[in-house]
Coordinates of C-alpha atoms in Angstrom, one line a residue:
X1 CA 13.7 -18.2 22.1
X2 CA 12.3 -14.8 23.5
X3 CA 9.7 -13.1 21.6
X4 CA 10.6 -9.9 19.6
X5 CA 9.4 -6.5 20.9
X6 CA 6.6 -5.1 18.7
X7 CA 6.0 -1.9 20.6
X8 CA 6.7 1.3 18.7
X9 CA 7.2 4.5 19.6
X10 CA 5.4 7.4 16.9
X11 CA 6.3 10.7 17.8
X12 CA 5.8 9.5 21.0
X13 CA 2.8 7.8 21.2
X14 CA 3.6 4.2 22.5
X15 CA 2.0 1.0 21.5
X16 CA 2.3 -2.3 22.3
X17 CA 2.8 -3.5 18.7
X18 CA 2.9 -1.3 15.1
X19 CA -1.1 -2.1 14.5
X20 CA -3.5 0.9 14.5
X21 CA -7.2 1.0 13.3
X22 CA -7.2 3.5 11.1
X23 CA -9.3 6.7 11.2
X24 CA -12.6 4.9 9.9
X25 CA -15.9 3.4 10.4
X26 CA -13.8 0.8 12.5
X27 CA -13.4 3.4 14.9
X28 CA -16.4 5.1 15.1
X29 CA -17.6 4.0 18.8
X30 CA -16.2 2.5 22.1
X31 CA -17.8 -0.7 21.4
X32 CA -16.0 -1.6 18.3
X33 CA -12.4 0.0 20.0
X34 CA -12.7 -2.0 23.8
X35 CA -13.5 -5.0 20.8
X36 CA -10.4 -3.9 18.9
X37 CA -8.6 -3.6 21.7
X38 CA -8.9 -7.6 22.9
X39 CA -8.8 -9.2 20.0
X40 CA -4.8 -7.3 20.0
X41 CA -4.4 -4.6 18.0
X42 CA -1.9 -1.5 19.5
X43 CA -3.8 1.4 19.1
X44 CA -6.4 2.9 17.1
X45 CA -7.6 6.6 15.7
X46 CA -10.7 7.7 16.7
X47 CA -13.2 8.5 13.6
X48 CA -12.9 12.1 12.9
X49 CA -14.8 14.3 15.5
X50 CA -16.4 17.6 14.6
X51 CA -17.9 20.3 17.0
X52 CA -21.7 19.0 15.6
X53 CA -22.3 15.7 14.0
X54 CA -22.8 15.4 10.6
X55 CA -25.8 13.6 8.5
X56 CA -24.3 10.5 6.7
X57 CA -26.7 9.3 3.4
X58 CA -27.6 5.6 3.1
X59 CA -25.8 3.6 0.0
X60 CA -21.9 4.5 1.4
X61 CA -19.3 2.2 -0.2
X62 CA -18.3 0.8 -3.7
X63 CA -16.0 -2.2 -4.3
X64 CA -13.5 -3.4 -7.4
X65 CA -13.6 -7.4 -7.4
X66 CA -10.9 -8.2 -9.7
X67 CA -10.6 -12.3 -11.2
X68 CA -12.4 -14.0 -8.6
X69 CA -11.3 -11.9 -5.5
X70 CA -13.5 -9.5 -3.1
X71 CA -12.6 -5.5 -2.4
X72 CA -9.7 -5.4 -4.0
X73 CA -10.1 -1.6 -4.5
X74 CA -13.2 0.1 -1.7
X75 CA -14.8 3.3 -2.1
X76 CA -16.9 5.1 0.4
X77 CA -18.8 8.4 0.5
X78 CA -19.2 8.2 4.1
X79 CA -18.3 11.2 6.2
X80 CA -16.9 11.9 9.4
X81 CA -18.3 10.7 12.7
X82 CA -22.6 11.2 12.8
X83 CA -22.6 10.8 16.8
X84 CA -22.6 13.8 19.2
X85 CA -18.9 15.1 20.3
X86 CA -20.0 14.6 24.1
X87 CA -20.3 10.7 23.5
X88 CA -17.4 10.1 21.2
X89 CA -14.8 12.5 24.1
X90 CA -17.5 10.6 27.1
X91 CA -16.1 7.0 25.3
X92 CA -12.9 7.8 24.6
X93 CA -11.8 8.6 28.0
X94 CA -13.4 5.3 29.4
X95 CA -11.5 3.7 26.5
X96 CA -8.4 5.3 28.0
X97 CA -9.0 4.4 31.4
X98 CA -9.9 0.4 30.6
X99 CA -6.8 0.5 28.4
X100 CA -4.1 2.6 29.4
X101 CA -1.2 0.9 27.4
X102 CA -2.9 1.1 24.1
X103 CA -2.3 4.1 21.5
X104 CA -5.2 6.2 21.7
X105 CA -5.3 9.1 18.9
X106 CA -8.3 11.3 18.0
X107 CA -8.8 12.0 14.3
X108 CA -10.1 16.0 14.2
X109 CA -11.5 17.7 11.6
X110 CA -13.2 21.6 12.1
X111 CA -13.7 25.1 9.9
X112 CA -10.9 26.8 9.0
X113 CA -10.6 29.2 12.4
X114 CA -8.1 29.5 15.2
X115 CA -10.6 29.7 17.4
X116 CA -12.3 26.7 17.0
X117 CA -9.6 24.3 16.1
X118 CA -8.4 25.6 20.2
X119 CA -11.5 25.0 21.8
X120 CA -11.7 20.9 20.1
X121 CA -8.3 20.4 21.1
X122 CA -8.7 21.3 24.3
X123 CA -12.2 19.3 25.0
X124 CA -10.1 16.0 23.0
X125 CA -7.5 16.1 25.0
X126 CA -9.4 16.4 28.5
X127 CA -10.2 12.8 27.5
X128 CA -6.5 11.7 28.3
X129 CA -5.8 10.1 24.9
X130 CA -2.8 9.9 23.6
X131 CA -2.2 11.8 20.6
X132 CA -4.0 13.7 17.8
X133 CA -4.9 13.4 14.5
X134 CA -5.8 16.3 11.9
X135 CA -7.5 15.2 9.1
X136 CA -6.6 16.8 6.2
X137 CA -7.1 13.9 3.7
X138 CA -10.7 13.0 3.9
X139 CA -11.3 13.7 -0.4
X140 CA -15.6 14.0 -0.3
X141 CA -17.8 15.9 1.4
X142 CA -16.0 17.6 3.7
X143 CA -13.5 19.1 1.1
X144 CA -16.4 21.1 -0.3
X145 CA -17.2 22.3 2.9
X146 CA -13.0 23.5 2.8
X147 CA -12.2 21.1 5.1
X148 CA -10.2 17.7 4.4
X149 CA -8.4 17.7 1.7
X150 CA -9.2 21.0 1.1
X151 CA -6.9 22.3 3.4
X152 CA -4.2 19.0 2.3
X153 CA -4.0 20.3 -1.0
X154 CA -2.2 23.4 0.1
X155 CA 0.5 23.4 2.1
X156 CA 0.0 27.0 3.0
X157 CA -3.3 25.9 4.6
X158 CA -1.5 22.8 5.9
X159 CA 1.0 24.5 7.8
X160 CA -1.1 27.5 9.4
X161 CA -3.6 25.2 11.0
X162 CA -1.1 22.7 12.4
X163 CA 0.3 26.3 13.9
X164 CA -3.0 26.7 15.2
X165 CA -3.2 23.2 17.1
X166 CA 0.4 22.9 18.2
X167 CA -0.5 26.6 19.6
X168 CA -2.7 24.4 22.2
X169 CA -1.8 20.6 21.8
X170 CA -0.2 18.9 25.2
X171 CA -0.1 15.7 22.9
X172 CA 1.5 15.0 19.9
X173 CA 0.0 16.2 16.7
X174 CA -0.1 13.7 13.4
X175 CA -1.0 15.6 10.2
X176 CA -2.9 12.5 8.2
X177 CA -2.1 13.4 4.1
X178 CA -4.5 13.5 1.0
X179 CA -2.8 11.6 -2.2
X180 CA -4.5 13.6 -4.0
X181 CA -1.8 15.9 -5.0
X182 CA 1.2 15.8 -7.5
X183 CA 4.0 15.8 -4.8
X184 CA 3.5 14.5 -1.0
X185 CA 6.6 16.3 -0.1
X186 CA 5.0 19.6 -0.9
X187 CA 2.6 19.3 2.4
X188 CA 4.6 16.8 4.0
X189 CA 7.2 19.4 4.5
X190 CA 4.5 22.6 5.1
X191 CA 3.3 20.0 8.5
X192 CA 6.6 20.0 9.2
X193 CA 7.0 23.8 9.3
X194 CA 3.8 24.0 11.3
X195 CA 5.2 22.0 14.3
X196 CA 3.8 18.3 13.4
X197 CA 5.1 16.1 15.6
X198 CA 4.6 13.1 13.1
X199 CA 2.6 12.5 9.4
X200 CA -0.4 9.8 8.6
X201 CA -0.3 8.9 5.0
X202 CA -1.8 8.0 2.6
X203 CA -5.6 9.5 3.6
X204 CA -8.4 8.0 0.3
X205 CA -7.9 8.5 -3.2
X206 CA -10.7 10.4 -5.0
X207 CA -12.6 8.1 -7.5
X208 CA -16.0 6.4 -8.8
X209 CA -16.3 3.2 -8.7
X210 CA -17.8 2.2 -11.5
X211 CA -21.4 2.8 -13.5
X212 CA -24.6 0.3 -13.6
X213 CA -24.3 -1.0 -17.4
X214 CA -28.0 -1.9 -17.3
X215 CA -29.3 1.4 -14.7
X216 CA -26.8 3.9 -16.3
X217 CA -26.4 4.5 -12.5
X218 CA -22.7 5.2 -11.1
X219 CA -21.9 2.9 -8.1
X220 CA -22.7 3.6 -4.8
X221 CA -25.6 5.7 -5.9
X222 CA -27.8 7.8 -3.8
X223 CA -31.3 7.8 -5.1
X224 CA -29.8 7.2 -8.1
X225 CA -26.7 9.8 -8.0
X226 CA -23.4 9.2 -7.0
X227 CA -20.3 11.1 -6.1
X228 CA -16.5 10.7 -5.8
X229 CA -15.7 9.4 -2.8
X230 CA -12.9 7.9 -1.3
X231 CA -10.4 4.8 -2.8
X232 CA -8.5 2.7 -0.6
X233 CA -7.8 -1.0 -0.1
X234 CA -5.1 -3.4 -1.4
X235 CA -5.0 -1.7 -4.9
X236 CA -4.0 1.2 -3.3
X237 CA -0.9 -0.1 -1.7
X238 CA 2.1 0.8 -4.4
X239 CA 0.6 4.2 -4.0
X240 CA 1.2 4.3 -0.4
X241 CA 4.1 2.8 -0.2
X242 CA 5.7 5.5 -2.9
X243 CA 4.5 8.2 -0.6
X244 CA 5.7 6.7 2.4
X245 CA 9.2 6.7 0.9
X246 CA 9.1 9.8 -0.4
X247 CA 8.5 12.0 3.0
X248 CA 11.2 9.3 4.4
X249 CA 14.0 10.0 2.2
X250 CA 13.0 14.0 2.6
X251 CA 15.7 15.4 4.7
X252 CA 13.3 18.7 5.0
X253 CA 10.3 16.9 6.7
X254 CA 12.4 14.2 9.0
X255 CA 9.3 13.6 11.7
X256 CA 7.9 10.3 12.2
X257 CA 5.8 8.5 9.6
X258 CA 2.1 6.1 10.4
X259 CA 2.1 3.8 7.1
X260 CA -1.9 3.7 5.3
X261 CA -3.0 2.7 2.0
X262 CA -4.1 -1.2 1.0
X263 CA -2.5 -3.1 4.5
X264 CA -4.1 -6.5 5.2
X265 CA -1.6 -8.8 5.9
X266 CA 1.7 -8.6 8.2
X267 CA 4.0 -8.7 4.9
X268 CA 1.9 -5.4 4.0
X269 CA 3.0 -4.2 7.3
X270 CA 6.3 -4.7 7.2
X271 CA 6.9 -3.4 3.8
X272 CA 5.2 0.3 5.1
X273 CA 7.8 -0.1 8.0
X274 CA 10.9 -0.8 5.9
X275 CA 10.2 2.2 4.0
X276 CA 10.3 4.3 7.0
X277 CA 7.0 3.8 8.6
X278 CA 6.8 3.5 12.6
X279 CA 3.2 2.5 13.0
X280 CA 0.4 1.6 10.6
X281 CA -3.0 2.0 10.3
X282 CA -5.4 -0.5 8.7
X283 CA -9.2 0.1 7.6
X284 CA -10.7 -1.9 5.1
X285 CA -9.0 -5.5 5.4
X286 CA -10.8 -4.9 9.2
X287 CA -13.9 -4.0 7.6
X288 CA -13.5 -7.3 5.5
X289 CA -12.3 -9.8 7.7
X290 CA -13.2 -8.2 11.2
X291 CA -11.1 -7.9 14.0
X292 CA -8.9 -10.9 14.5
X293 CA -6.9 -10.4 10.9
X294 CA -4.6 -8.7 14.0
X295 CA -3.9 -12.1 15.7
X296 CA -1.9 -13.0 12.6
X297 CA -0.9 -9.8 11.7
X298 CA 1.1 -10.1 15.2
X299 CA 2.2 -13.5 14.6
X300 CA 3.3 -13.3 11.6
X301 CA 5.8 -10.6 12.1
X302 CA 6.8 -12.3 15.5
X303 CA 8.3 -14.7 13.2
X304 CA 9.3 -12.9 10.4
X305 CA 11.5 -10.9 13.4
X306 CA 13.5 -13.7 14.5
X307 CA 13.8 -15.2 11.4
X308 CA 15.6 -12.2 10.8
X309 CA 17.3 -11.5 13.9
X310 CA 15.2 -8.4 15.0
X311 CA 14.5 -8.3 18.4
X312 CA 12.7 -4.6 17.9
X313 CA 10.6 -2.7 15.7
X314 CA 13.3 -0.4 15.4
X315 CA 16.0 -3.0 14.5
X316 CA 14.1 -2.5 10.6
X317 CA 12.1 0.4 10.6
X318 CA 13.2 2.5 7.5
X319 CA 16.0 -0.2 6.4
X320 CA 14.4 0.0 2.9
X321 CA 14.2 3.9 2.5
X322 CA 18.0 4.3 1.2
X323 CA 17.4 1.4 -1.6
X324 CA 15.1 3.7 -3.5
X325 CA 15.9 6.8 -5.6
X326 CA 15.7 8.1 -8.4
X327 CA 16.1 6.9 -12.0
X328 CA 18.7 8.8 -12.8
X329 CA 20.3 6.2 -10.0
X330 CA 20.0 2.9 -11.4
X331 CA 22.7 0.8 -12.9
X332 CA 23.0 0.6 -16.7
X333 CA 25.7 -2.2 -16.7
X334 CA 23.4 -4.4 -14.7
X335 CA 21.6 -6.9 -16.5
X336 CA 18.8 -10.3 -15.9
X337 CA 17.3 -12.3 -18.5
X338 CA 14.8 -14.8 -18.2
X339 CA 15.0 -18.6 -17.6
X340 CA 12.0 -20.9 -17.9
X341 CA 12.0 -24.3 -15.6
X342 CA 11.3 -26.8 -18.2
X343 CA 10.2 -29.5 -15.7
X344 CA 8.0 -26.9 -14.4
X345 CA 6.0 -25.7 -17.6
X346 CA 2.3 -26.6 -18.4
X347 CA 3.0 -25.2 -21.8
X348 CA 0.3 -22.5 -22.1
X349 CA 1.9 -20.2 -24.0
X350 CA 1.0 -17.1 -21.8
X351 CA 4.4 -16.0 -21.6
X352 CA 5.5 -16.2 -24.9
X353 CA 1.9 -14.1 -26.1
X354 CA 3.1 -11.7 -22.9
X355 CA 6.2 -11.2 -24.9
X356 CA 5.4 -11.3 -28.5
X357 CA 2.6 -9.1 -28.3
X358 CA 3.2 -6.6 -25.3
X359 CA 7.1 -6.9 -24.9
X360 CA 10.0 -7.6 -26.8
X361 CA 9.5 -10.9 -28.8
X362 CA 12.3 -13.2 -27.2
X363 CA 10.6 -16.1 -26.3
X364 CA 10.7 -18.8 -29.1
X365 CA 8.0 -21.8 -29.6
X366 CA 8.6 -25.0 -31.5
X367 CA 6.2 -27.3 -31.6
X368 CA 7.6 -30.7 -31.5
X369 CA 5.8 -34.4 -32.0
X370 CA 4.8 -35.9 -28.6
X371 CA 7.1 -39.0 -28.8
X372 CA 10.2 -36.2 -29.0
X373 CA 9.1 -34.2 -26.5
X374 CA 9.1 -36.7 -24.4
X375 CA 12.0 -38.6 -25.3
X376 CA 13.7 -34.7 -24.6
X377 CA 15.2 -34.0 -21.3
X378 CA 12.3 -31.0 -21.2
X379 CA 9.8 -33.7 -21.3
X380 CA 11.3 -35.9 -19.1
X381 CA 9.3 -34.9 -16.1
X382 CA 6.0 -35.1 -18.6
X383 CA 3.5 -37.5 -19.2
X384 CA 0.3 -38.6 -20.9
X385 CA -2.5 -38.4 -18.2
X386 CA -5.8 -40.4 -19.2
X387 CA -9.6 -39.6 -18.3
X388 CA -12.6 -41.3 -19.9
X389 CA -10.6 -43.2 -22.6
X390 CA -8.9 -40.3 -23.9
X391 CA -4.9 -38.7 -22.5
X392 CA -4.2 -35.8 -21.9
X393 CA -1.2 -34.0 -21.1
X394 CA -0.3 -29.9 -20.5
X395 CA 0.1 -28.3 -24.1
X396 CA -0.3 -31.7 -25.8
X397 CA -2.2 -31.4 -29.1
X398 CA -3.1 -32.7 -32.4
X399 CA 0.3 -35.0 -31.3
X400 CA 2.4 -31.9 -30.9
X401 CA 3.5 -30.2 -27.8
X402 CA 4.3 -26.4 -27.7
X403 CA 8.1 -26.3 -26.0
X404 CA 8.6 -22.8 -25.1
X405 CA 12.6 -21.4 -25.2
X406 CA 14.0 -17.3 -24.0
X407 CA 16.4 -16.1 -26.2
X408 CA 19.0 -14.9 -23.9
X409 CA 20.7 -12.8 -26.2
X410 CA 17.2 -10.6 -27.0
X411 CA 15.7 -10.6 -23.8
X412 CA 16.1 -7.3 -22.2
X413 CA 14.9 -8.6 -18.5
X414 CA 11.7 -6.7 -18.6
X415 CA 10.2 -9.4 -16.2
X416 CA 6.9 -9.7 -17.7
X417 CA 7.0 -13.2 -18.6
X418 CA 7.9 -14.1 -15.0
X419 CA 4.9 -11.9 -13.6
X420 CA 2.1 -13.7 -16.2
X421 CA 3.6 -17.4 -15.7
X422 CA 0.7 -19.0 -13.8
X423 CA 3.1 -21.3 -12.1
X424 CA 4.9 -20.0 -9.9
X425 CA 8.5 -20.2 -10.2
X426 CA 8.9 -21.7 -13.2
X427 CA 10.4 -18.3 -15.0
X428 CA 12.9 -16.7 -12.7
X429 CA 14.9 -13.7 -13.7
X430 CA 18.7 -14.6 -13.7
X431 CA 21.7 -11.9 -13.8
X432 CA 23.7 -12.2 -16.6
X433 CA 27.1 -10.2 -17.3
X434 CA 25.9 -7.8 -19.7
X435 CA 29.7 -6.7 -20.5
X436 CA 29.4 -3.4 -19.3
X437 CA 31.1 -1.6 -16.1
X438 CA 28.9 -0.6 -13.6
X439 CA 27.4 3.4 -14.0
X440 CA 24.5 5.5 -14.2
X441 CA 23.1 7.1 -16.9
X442 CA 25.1 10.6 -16.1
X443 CA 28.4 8.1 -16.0
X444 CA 27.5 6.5 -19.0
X445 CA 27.3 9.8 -20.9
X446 CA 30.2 10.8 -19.4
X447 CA 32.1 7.6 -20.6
X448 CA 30.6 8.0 -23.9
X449 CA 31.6 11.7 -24.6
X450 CA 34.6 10.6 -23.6
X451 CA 35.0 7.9 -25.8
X452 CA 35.7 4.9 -23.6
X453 CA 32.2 3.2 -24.3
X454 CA 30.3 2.5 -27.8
X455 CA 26.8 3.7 -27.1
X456 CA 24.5 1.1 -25.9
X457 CA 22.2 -0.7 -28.5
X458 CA 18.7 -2.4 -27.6
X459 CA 19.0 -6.6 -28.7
X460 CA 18.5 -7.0 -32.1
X461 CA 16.0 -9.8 -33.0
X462 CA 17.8 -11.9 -35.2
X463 CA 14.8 -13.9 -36.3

C-alpha cells in the first residue's frame, strides 16, 4: 500500500511532513538544525534573532514531575538567541543550501521601530529561508524590554508591526501568539489586519515553577532570585489546543494556523491538526528525548493515515474545528451513565471515594463474604492468590470483599469515575435514553415557556 503524503503547505511554506522545531534552544545553531534535519523532521524555526545578541544568565529552566513522570510542565528564563546575527543569517543560508526541501523559518524579534524591523527583514531573508516568524509571545525578559509579549498583548501593537514587516517581507510572515491574554482571537484577528500570512500559537505561559521548601529559594534561581519565565510542555497541551480552535473557527482571522503547546507524540500532533493546525512545532519533548522522537512521530501518523483512509495531510486538517462550540450548543436530551466491568475490577474503591466525596454519590458498595462473592457471577473471574502461606486476592479482607455497583438512575455521566479507575477500561461511559428530545438550552427554554416540557430535575439520591 502506498505511503500517505505528509507534506504540508503553511501559508506557503512547504515541508516534507507537518514536524517543525519550534522556535527554541533546539534551534539555536546550524549544528543542531543539519542534525534535526537527518534524523527527519520538516522544517524548523530559527531561535529568535535580534540586531545584537543578548546576555543569557546561567540556572535557565524549571520542571513539574508529576506521580513518577519527568517535565511534565518546563519553565525557562532563557532569552532569545546569545550568538551574533552574522553567524545565525551566515548558518542559516548554508542550512538552506544543504537542504533546500526542508521548511526553513526565522523567528525575529526587534524594538518597536519601522525602521529597524525593515533592515532585519531584509538581511533574514538574503539568507534564502523560507518564511518568517515574529515573535510576539516570548513572556520574560524581552517583554520588559517591550518586545514579546509586550507587543502580543495588544493587538494594536500586533497589527502595526506586522504592517511594518509585510511593508518589506518577500516571504511569508507567521505572527507566533502569547497565551497570556484573555481572548486569542483579539490578536489573532489584529495579525490578520496587519497582512499575516499565517499564526504560531501557543508561544510560553508566564509562571514560577515552584519555591525551595528548605532554601526559601523559587526554582530556577539566579544567585538565589528567580523570575517568571516561560511554561510549556505536555501540561500545557489543552491550553493550546483551545486556542488553536478558537482562531480556527474565527471567520474574521481565516489564515493558516502552526499548532504549539505540550506536543510529544504523533497523537499530540494530529489532535493540533484536526483542530485546524497545518504544521506544528515541537520544543521540549526534543529537548527531552532528543532528536529521533521524529522517526516515530512520522511513523506513527503514516499509519494512523491509512488506517483512516487519508492519503494527505489535508484529507484531516481542521476535521475537528466544527465539533466544538459553545455551551450554549450542547445537547440537553443527551445522556451516559457509568458501567463498571465486574470481571475487570481489583476492587479498590477509588471510584466510589471519586464519587462520594467529589461527585455525585451514585456508586454503591456492599461488602459481601468471600465464599458469595465468589460463588457471584462478579466473582466468577476472581480468585484467592497465595504468597508465603497466606492468599490474597484484590479487595479481599477480613473474609469480605468490597463489590462496587453505579446507580444508573443517579448517575449524572460526569465521567469521573471512568477517568480515576486505575484499570483501564473497566468503567466505560454508556448512553442511555434519558427520555428527553434532543435541544439546547435556548430550545429547552423555549419548550419549557411553552409548556411542552416539565423542567428538568438533577437525580434524586434515593438512599
Amino acid at each position: 500500500m502506498k505511503k500517505p503524503d505528509l507534506s504540508t503547505n503553511t501559508c506557503g511554506i512547504l515541508s516534507p511532513n507537518p514536524f517543525w522545531l519550534a522556535s527554541a534552544p533546539p534551534t539555536n545553531s546550524g549544528y543542531q538544525v543539519r542534525r534535526a534535519f537527518e534524523a527527519g523532521w520538516g522544517g524548523v524555526v530559527w531561535k529568535t534573532l535580534a540586531h545584537e545578541p543578548i546576555v543569557n544568565v546561567s540556572s535557565r529552566y524549571g520542571a513539574l514531575d508529576y506521580d513518577g513522570r519527568k517535565i511534565m510542565g518546563f519553565n525557562n528564563i532563557e532569552l532569545i538567541s546569545d550568538r551574533s546575527l552574522e553567524d545565525n543569517l551566515r548558518e542559516i543560508r548554508e542550512i538552506k543550501r544543504d537542504f533546500p526541501g526542508h521548511a526553513v523559518v526565522v523567528s525575529l524579534m526587534v524594538e518597536s521601530e519601522r525602521e529597524r524591523w525593515h533592515d532585519i527583514v531584509r538581511q533574514t531573508e538574503d539568507t534564502g529561508c523560507d518564511g518568517l516568524e515574529l515573535n510576539f509571545g516570548c513572556p520574560h525578559g524581552m517583554s520588559e524590554r517591550g518586545m514579546g509579549s509586550a507587543v502580543g498583548q495588544v493587538p494594536e501593537y500586533t497589527e502595526m508591526i506586522t504592517a511594518w514587516v509585510k511593508e518589506v517581507a518577500q516571504t511569508p510572515v507567521l505572527v507566533k501568539l502569547t497565551p497570556n491574554i484573555t481572548d486569542i482571537r483579539a490578536t489573532g484577528r489584529a495579525a490578520k489586519q496587519g497582512g499575516a500570512d499565517g499564526i504560531s500559537l501557543i508561544n510560553t505561559i508566564n509562571s514560577i515553577m515552584g519555591v525551595d521548601l528548605e532554601t526559601f529559594r523559587p526554582m530556577p534561581h539566579v544567585a538565589g532570585r528567580g523570575s517568571h519565565g516561560g511554561y510549556c510542555g505536555p501540561a500545557v497541551k489543552p491550553i493550546a489546543l483551545n486556542m488553536v480552535q478558537s482562531l480556527a473557527s474565527d471567520p474574521e482571522v481565516d489564515i493558516p494556523l502552526s499548532g504549539i503547546g505540550g506536543i510529544q507524540a504523533w497523537q499530540d500532533a494530529v489532535e493540533f491538526m484536526l483542530l485546524g493546525a497545518s504544521s506544528v512545532q515541537i520544543c521540549t519533548a526534543a529537548m527531552h528525548y532528543g532528536f529521533r522522537l521524529v522517526e516515530h512521530m512520522i511513523s506513527g501518523m503514516e499509519d494512523w493515515m491509512s488506517e483512516h483512509g487519508f492519503e494527505k495531510t489535508t484529507d484531516f486538517i481542521g476535521r475537528s474545528v466544527s465539533l466544538v462550540g459553545g455551551w450554549n450548543e450542547l445537547d440537553l436530551g443527551y445522556r451516559v451513565v457509568a458501567e463498571i466491568k465486574q470481571e475487570d475490577c481489583i476492587h479498590c474503591g477509588i471510584c466510589y471515594i471519586a464519587c462520594e466525596d467529589g461527585s455525585h454519590q451514585s456508586i454503591r458498595v456492599e461488602k459481601v463474604k468471600e465464599e458469595d462473592f465468589l460463588a457471584s457471577p462478579a466473582g466468577s473471574h476472581s480468585a484467592f492468590e497465595h504468597s508465603g502461606g497466606r492468599r490474597f486476592m484484590p479487595g479481599a479482607g477480613e473474609g469480605y470483599v468490597n463489590v462496587f455497583e453505579v446507580d444508573r438512575e443517579t448517575c449524572v455521566g460526569c465521567n469521573l469515575c471512568s477517568l480515576a479507575c486505575p484499570v483501564p477500561g473497566c468503567i466505560e461511559m454508556v448512553e442511555k435514553d434519558s427520555g428527553l428530545p434532543s435541544m439546547t438550552v435556548v430550545e429547552y427554554h423555549e419548550k419549557l415557556s411553552r409548556g411542552e416540557i416539565e423542567p428538568i430535575r438533577p437525580p434524586e439520591d434515593h438512599r
